[in-house]
mmCIF file of C-alpha atoms in Angstrom:
data_model
loop_
_atom_site.group_PDB
_atom_site.id
_atom_site.type_symbol
_atom_site.label_atom_id
_atom_site.label_comp_id
_atom_site.label_asym_id
_atom_site.label_seq_id
_atom_site.Cartn_x
_atom_site.Cartn_y
_atom_site.Cartn_z
ATOM 1 C CA GLY A 1 -9.762 -3.282 120.084
ATOM 2 C CA PRO A 2 -6.596 -1.201 119.722
ATOM 3 C CA VAL A 3 -6.823 2.317 121.043
ATOM 4 C CA SER A 4 -7.001 5.262 118.670
ATOM 5 C CA GLN A 5 -4.231 7.778 118.048
ATOM 6 C CA TYR A 6 -6.039 10.165 120.380
ATOM 7 C CA THR A 7 -5.724 7.925 123.440
ATOM 8 C CA ALA A 8 -3.143 9.138 125.947
ATOM 9 C CA TYR A 9 -0.146 6.854 126.404
ATOM 10 C CA LYS A 10 2.321 6.838 129.253
ATOM 11 C CA LEU A 11 5.785 6.902 127.692
ATOM 12 C CA VAL A 12 8.301 4.255 128.731
ATOM 13 C CA ASN A 13 11.847 5.576 128.275
ATOM 14 C CA SER A 14 13.853 3.678 130.903
ATOM 15 C CA LEU A 15 14.061 0.469 132.915
ATOM 16 C CA THR A 16 12.470 2.324 135.838
ATOM 17 C CA ASP A 17 9.526 3.300 133.643
ATOM 18 C CA LEU A 18 9.215 -0.311 132.497
ATOM 19 C CA ASN A 19 9.120 -1.640 136.057
ATOM 20 C CA ASN A 20 6.605 1.035 137.060
ATOM 21 C CA ILE A 21 4.015 -0.488 134.723
ATOM 22 C CA ASN A 22 3.339 -2.842 137.630
ATOM 23 C CA ALA A 23 1.750 0.092 139.461
ATOM 24 C CA ASP A 24 -1.012 0.274 136.824
ATOM 25 C CA LEU A 25 -1.480 -2.959 134.882
ATOM 26 C CA ALA A 26 -4.557 -1.559 133.106
ATOM 27 C CA GLY A 27 -2.812 1.520 131.682
ATOM 28 C CA ASN A 28 -1.869 2.404 128.113
ATOM 29 C CA TYR A 29 1.873 2.550 127.415
ATOM 30 C CA ALA A 30 4.228 3.276 124.509
ATOM 31 C CA LEU A 31 7.987 2.794 124.231
ATOM 32 C CA GLY A 32 9.593 6.130 123.536
ATOM 33 C CA ARG A 33 12.998 4.618 122.749
ATOM 34 C CA ASP A 34 14.993 1.386 122.955
ATOM 35 C CA VAL A 35 15.362 0.265 126.570
ATOM 36 C CA ASN A 36 18.242 -1.716 128.053
ATOM 37 C CA ALA A 37 16.527 -3.950 130.621
ATOM 38 C CA ALA A 38 19.725 -5.431 132.077
ATOM 39 C CA PRO A 39 19.167 -5.833 135.844
ATOM 40 C CA SER A 40 21.689 -4.882 138.487
ATOM 41 C CA PRO A 41 24.490 -7.434 138.991
ATOM 42 C CA GLY A 42 23.324 -10.439 140.975
ATOM 43 C CA THR A 43 19.631 -9.755 140.341
ATOM 44 C CA PHE A 44 17.020 -10.633 137.721
ATOM 45 C CA SER A 45 14.576 -8.652 135.626
ATOM 46 C CA MET A 46 11.092 -7.943 136.960
ATOM 47 C CA SER A 47 8.246 -9.258 134.832
ATOM 48 C CA ILE A 48 5.223 -7.054 134.199
ATOM 49 C CA GLY A 49 2.482 -8.635 136.286
ATOM 50 C CA GLY A 50 2.877 -12.031 137.892
ATOM 51 C CA PHE A 51 2.363 -11.032 141.507
ATOM 52 C CA PHE A 52 0.174 -13.363 143.555
ATOM 53 C CA ALA A 53 -3.483 -12.325 143.365
ATOM 54 C CA ASN A 54 -4.341 -15.280 145.604
ATOM 55 C CA ALA A 55 -2.872 -18.658 146.351
ATOM 56 C CA THR A 56 -3.341 -19.995 142.818
ATOM 57 C CA SER A 57 -3.417 -17.073 140.342
ATOM 58 C CA TYR A 58 -1.286 -14.150 139.231
ATOM 59 C CA THR A 59 -1.971 -10.580 138.208
ATOM 60 C CA GLU A 60 -2.260 -9.929 134.461
ATOM 61 C CA PHE A 61 -1.496 -6.995 132.200
ATOM 62 C CA THR A 62 -4.900 -5.829 130.949
ATOM 63 C CA GLY A 63 -3.916 -2.536 129.303
ATOM 64 C CA GLN A 64 -2.234 -1.757 125.977
ATOM 65 C CA PHE A 65 1.471 -1.612 125.204
ATOM 66 C CA ASP A 66 2.788 -0.278 121.900
ATOM 67 C CA GLY A 67 6.518 -0.681 121.359
ATOM 68 C CA LEU A 68 6.472 1.639 118.323
ATOM 69 C CA GLY A 69 9.068 -0.666 116.747
ATOM 70 C CA HIS A 70 11.580 -0.234 119.585
ATOM 71 C CA THR A 71 13.596 -2.960 121.335
ATOM 72 C CA ILE A 72 13.773 -4.057 124.958
ATOM 73 C CA SER A 73 17.138 -5.789 125.338
ATOM 74 C CA ASN A 74 19.117 -7.788 127.906
ATOM 75 C CA LEU A 75 16.062 -9.085 129.747
ATOM 76 C CA SER A 76 17.136 -11.670 132.340
ATOM 77 C CA ILE A 77 14.292 -13.747 133.786
ATOM 78 C CA ASN A 78 14.749 -16.227 136.642
ATOM 79 C CA ALA A 79 12.632 -19.354 136.273
ATOM 80 C CA SER A 80 12.288 -19.956 140.006
ATOM 81 C CA ALA A 81 11.841 -23.315 141.718
ATOM 82 C CA ASP A 82 8.448 -22.301 143.159
ATOM 83 C CA ASN A 83 5.851 -24.967 142.385
ATOM 84 C CA PRO A 84 4.510 -23.755 140.061
ATOM 85 C CA SER A 85 6.753 -20.836 139.201
ATOM 86 C CA PRO A 86 4.920 -17.610 138.288
ATOM 87 C CA PRO A 87 4.564 -17.195 134.504
ATOM 88 C CA GLY A 88 7.745 -15.570 133.213
ATOM 89 C CA GLY A 89 8.751 -13.249 130.387
ATOM 90 C CA LEU A 90 8.703 -9.500 129.753
ATOM 91 C CA PHE A 91 5.021 -9.856 130.625
ATOM 92 C CA SER A 92 4.143 -12.531 133.121
ATOM 93 C CA ALA A 93 0.580 -12.837 131.831
ATOM 94 C CA ILE A 94 -1.392 -10.802 129.283
ATOM 95 C CA GLY A 95 -5.100 -10.703 130.198
ATOM 96 C CA THR A 96 -8.047 -11.057 127.846
ATOM 97 C CA THR A 97 -8.253 -7.287 127.284
ATOM 98 C CA GLY A 98 -4.485 -6.854 127.054
ATOM 99 C CA ILE A 99 -2.850 -5.833 123.762
ATOM 100 C CA VAL A 100 0.922 -5.909 123.160
ATOM 101 C CA ARG A 101 2.202 -4.855 119.743
ATOM 102 C CA ASN A 102 5.096 -3.513 117.676
ATOM 103 C CA VAL A 103 7.849 -4.519 120.093
ATOM 104 C CA ASN A 104 11.116 -6.471 119.944
ATOM 105 C CA VAL A 105 12.350 -8.321 123.029
ATOM 106 C CA GLN A 106 15.803 -9.842 123.519
ATOM 107 C CA GLY A 107 17.089 -11.675 126.552
ATOM 108 C CA ALA A 108 17.528 -14.917 128.459
ATOM 109 C CA ILE A 109 15.316 -17.098 130.658
ATOM 110 C CA THR A 110 16.892 -19.793 132.788
ATOM 111 C CA GLY A 111 16.614 -21.344 136.214
ATOM 112 C CA PRO A 112 15.548 -24.429 138.193
ATOM 113 C CA ALA A 113 11.781 -24.203 137.565
ATOM 114 C CA PHE A 114 9.851 -27.484 137.455
ATOM 115 C CA LEU A 115 6.412 -26.228 136.349
ATOM 116 C CA GLY A 116 4.979 -23.037 134.869
ATOM 117 C CA ASN A 117 4.840 -21.108 131.603
ATOM 118 C CA PHE A 118 7.715 -19.145 130.073
ATOM 119 C CA GLY A 119 8.180 -17.093 126.920
ATOM 120 C CA MET A 120 10.471 -14.193 126.064
ATOM 121 C CA LEU A 121 7.514 -11.854 125.501
ATOM 122 C CA ALA A 122 4.994 -13.453 127.872
ATOM 123 C CA GLY A 123 4.580 -16.549 130.003
ATOM 124 C CA ILE A 124 0.835 -16.553 129.285
ATOM 125 C CA ASN A 125 -1.136 -14.740 126.590
ATOM 126 C CA ASN A 126 -4.913 -14.543 126.932
ATOM 127 C CA GLY A 127 -5.166 -11.324 124.889
ATOM 128 C CA THR A 128 -3.674 -10.021 121.637
ATOM 129 C CA VAL A 129 -0.048 -10.019 120.524
ATOM 130 C CA ALA A 130 0.631 -8.332 117.173
ATOM 131 C CA SER A 131 3.888 -7.569 115.328
ATOM 132 C CA ALA A 132 6.023 -8.728 118.254
ATOM 133 C CA ASN A 133 9.439 -10.320 117.849
ATOM 134 C CA SER A 134 11.755 -12.066 120.280
ATOM 135 C CA SER A 135 15.331 -13.317 120.337
ATOM 136 C CA GLY A 136 17.735 -14.841 122.850
ATOM 137 C CA THR A 137 17.775 -18.118 124.775
ATOM 138 C CA ILE A 138 15.430 -20.070 127.030
ATOM 139 C CA ALA A 139 17.159 -22.927 128.874
ATOM 140 C CA LEU A 140 15.208 -24.891 131.497
ATOM 141 C CA PRO A 141 17.089 -28.058 132.531
ATOM 142 C CA ASN A 142 14.549 -29.268 135.137
ATOM 143 C CA PHE A 143 11.342 -28.095 133.484
ATOM 144 C CA SER A 144 8.080 -29.911 132.681
ATOM 145 C CA GLY A 145 5.773 -26.977 131.849
ATOM 146 C CA ASN A 146 5.247 -24.906 128.687
ATOM 147 C CA ALA A 147 7.984 -22.807 127.093
ATOM 148 C CA GLY A 148 7.961 -20.904 123.803
ATOM 149 C CA GLY A 149 10.355 -18.520 122.126
ATOM 150 C CA LEU A 150 7.685 -15.799 122.186
ATOM 151 C CA VAL A 151 4.906 -17.076 124.499
ATOM 152 C CA GLY A 152 4.722 -20.035 126.854
ATOM 153 C CA ASP A 153 0.968 -20.685 126.803
ATOM 154 C CA SER A 154 -1.502 -18.852 124.563
ATOM 155 C CA SER A 155 -5.289 -18.876 124.455
ATOM 156 C CA GLY A 156 -5.388 -15.473 122.730
ATOM 157 C CA LEU A 157 -4.381 -14.166 119.300
ATOM 158 C CA ILE A 158 -0.804 -14.011 118.030
ATOM 159 C CA TYR A 159 -0.591 -12.145 114.731
ATOM 160 C CA ARG A 160 2.286 -11.236 112.418
ATOM 161 C CA SER A 161 4.866 -12.097 115.068
ATOM 162 C CA SER A 162 8.096 -14.059 115.135
ATOM 163 C CA SER A 163 10.854 -15.481 117.282
ATOM 164 C CA SER A 164 14.473 -16.462 116.720
ATOM 165 C CA THR A 165 14.843 -17.536 120.365
ATOM 166 C CA ASP A 166 16.584 -20.870 120.989
ATOM 167 C CA VAL A 167 14.495 -22.980 123.400
ATOM 168 C CA SER A 168 15.574 -26.042 125.383
ATOM 169 C CA SER A 169 13.826 -27.908 128.177
ATOM 170 C CA PHE A 170 14.000 -31.207 130.051
ATOM 171 C CA GLY A 171 10.265 -31.810 129.679
ATOM 172 C CA GLY A 172 6.859 -30.310 128.921
ATOM 173 C CA TYR A 173 5.752 -28.783 125.631
ATOM 174 C CA ILE A 174 8.180 -26.406 123.961
ATOM 175 C CA GLY A 175 8.043 -24.537 120.677
ATOM 176 C CA GLY A 176 10.053 -22.028 118.709
ATOM 177 C CA LEU A 177 7.144 -19.577 118.961
ATOM 178 C CA VAL A 178 4.629 -20.991 121.491
ATOM 179 C CA GLY A 179 4.882 -23.847 123.977
ATOM 180 C CA GLU A 180 1.168 -24.676 124.153
ATOM 181 C CA GLU A 181 -1.648 -23.128 122.148
ATOM 182 C CA GLU A 182 -5.009 -23.553 123.861
ATOM 183 C CA GLY A 183 -8.231 -24.375 121.989
ATOM 184 C CA ALA A 184 -9.412 -20.764 122.005
ATOM 185 C CA GLY A 185 -6.105 -19.539 120.632
ATOM 186 C CA ALA A 186 -5.114 -18.506 117.121
ATOM 187 C CA ILE A 187 -1.702 -17.978 115.531
ATOM 188 C CA ARG A 188 -1.725 -16.185 112.179
ATOM 189 C CA GLN A 189 0.986 -15.048 109.770
ATOM 190 C CA SER A 190 3.808 -15.776 112.190
ATOM 191 C CA PHE A 191 7.053 -17.757 112.145
ATOM 192 C CA ALA A 192 9.911 -19.115 114.232
ATOM 193 C CA SER A 193 13.564 -19.489 113.251
ATOM 194 C CA GLY A 194 15.135 -20.456 116.579
ATOM 195 C CA ASN A 195 16.414 -23.934 117.402
ATOM 196 C CA VAL A 196 14.398 -26.210 119.700
ATOM 197 C CA PHE A 197 15.997 -28.904 121.876
ATOM 198 C CA ALA A 198 13.563 -31.284 123.573
ATOM 199 C CA GLY A 199 14.915 -33.202 126.547
ATOM 200 C CA PRO A 200 13.900 -36.765 127.492
ATOM 201 C CA ALA A 201 10.437 -35.757 128.746
ATOM 202 C CA ALA A 202 9.709 -32.895 126.320
ATOM 203 C CA GLY A 203 7.582 -32.534 123.207
ATOM 204 C CA GLY A 204 9.258 -30.081 120.856
ATOM 205 C CA GLY A 205 7.921 -28.349 117.758
ATOM 206 C CA GLY A 206 9.634 -25.831 115.517
ATOM 207 C CA LEU A 207 6.647 -23.495 115.868
ATOM 208 C CA VAL A 208 4.405 -24.937 118.615
ATOM 209 C CA GLY A 209 4.811 -27.798 121.085
ATOM 210 C CA LEU A 210 1.128 -28.617 121.621
ATOM 211 C CA ALA A 211 -1.515 -27.053 119.355
ATOM 212 C CA ARG A 212 -5.218 -27.151 120.200
ATOM 213 C CA GLY A 213 -6.250 -24.028 118.262
ATOM 214 C CA LEU A 214 -5.945 -22.451 114.827
ATOM 215 C CA ILE A 215 -2.605 -22.042 113.053
ATOM 216 C CA SER A 216 -2.784 -20.171 109.744
ATOM 217 C CA GLU A 217 -0.089 -18.978 107.301
ATOM 218 C CA CYS A 218 2.791 -19.853 109.631
ATOM 219 C CA TYR A 219 6.137 -21.590 109.256
ATOM 220 C CA ALA A 220 9.276 -22.620 111.151
ATOM 221 C CA THR A 221 12.861 -22.916 109.922
ATOM 222 C CA GLY A 222 14.882 -23.756 113.049
ATOM 223 C CA ALA A 223 16.396 -27.145 113.834
ATOM 224 C CA VAL A 224 14.316 -29.350 116.147
ATOM 225 C CA THR A 225 16.130 -32.026 118.159
ATOM 226 C CA ALA A 226 14.593 -34.623 120.473
ATOM 227 C CA LEU A 227 16.783 -36.433 122.968
ATOM 228 C CA GLN A 228 14.200 -39.223 123.061
ATOM 229 C CA GLY A 229 10.987 -39.821 121.149
ATOM 230 C CA GLU A 230 9.521 -37.636 118.432
ATOM 231 C CA ALA A 231 9.783 -33.997 117.407
ATOM 232 C CA GLY A 232 7.885 -31.906 114.889
ATOM 233 C CA GLY A 233 9.317 -29.474 112.384
ATOM 234 C CA LEU A 234 6.200 -27.330 112.796
ATOM 235 C CA VAL A 235 4.150 -28.853 115.656
ATOM 236 C CA HIS A 236 4.875 -31.742 117.995
ATOM 237 C CA THR A 237 1.279 -32.607 118.898
ATOM 238 C CA THR A 238 -2.019 -31.396 117.475
ATOM 239 C CA VAL A 239 -5.273 -31.982 119.403
ATOM 240 C CA PHE A 240 -8.713 -31.040 118.085
ATOM 241 C CA SER A 241 -11.732 -31.195 120.383
#
């Protein structure tokens, strides 16, 4: 569970500090102030984690990150054309023991990716996300993976979180909060207010694109538009095993 107030945190006060989390993905971190994550001209932001662990998997953040209510702004993530592209967001992937809480993230995700998982906070969440908020835009014109305003694919817990991120994609499952929620996942007391635009091969939901797990005390207020087919104000597709 969450660490106590007596656990030592490494303070993150700059973009350099943020990038250095990749040197210890199991550490405990806290934002000491708002951080402008704008990359140098002509470059993109570095996700936390996401490096190849082998030919088919990526490294995950397995520590704890407390934003203390601060904001990470001007994130700029490149959705690369690798097949599949590494999971993308502030965190590439949050592992089962990872906890990310009390943080606001603002930025943009775009690029020529065909497959993968993208969300402003995390591409993949297998751990716990609590009191996290995101804003900005995700625009993936060639995409057929999972994209969400906060998290792309989640099999963990998302609690008291929100997103106003606008999400658009050619295909795949896209949602104002989460693209795809796996069967082991749970989303509680959370909402989305961003607009969702589903291209000709996409399934778009105001909150979640594809839901296999629990959704409790949640809502969505953004506009959902489907270029072809159906769209859901809350969820596009629900699957129970």
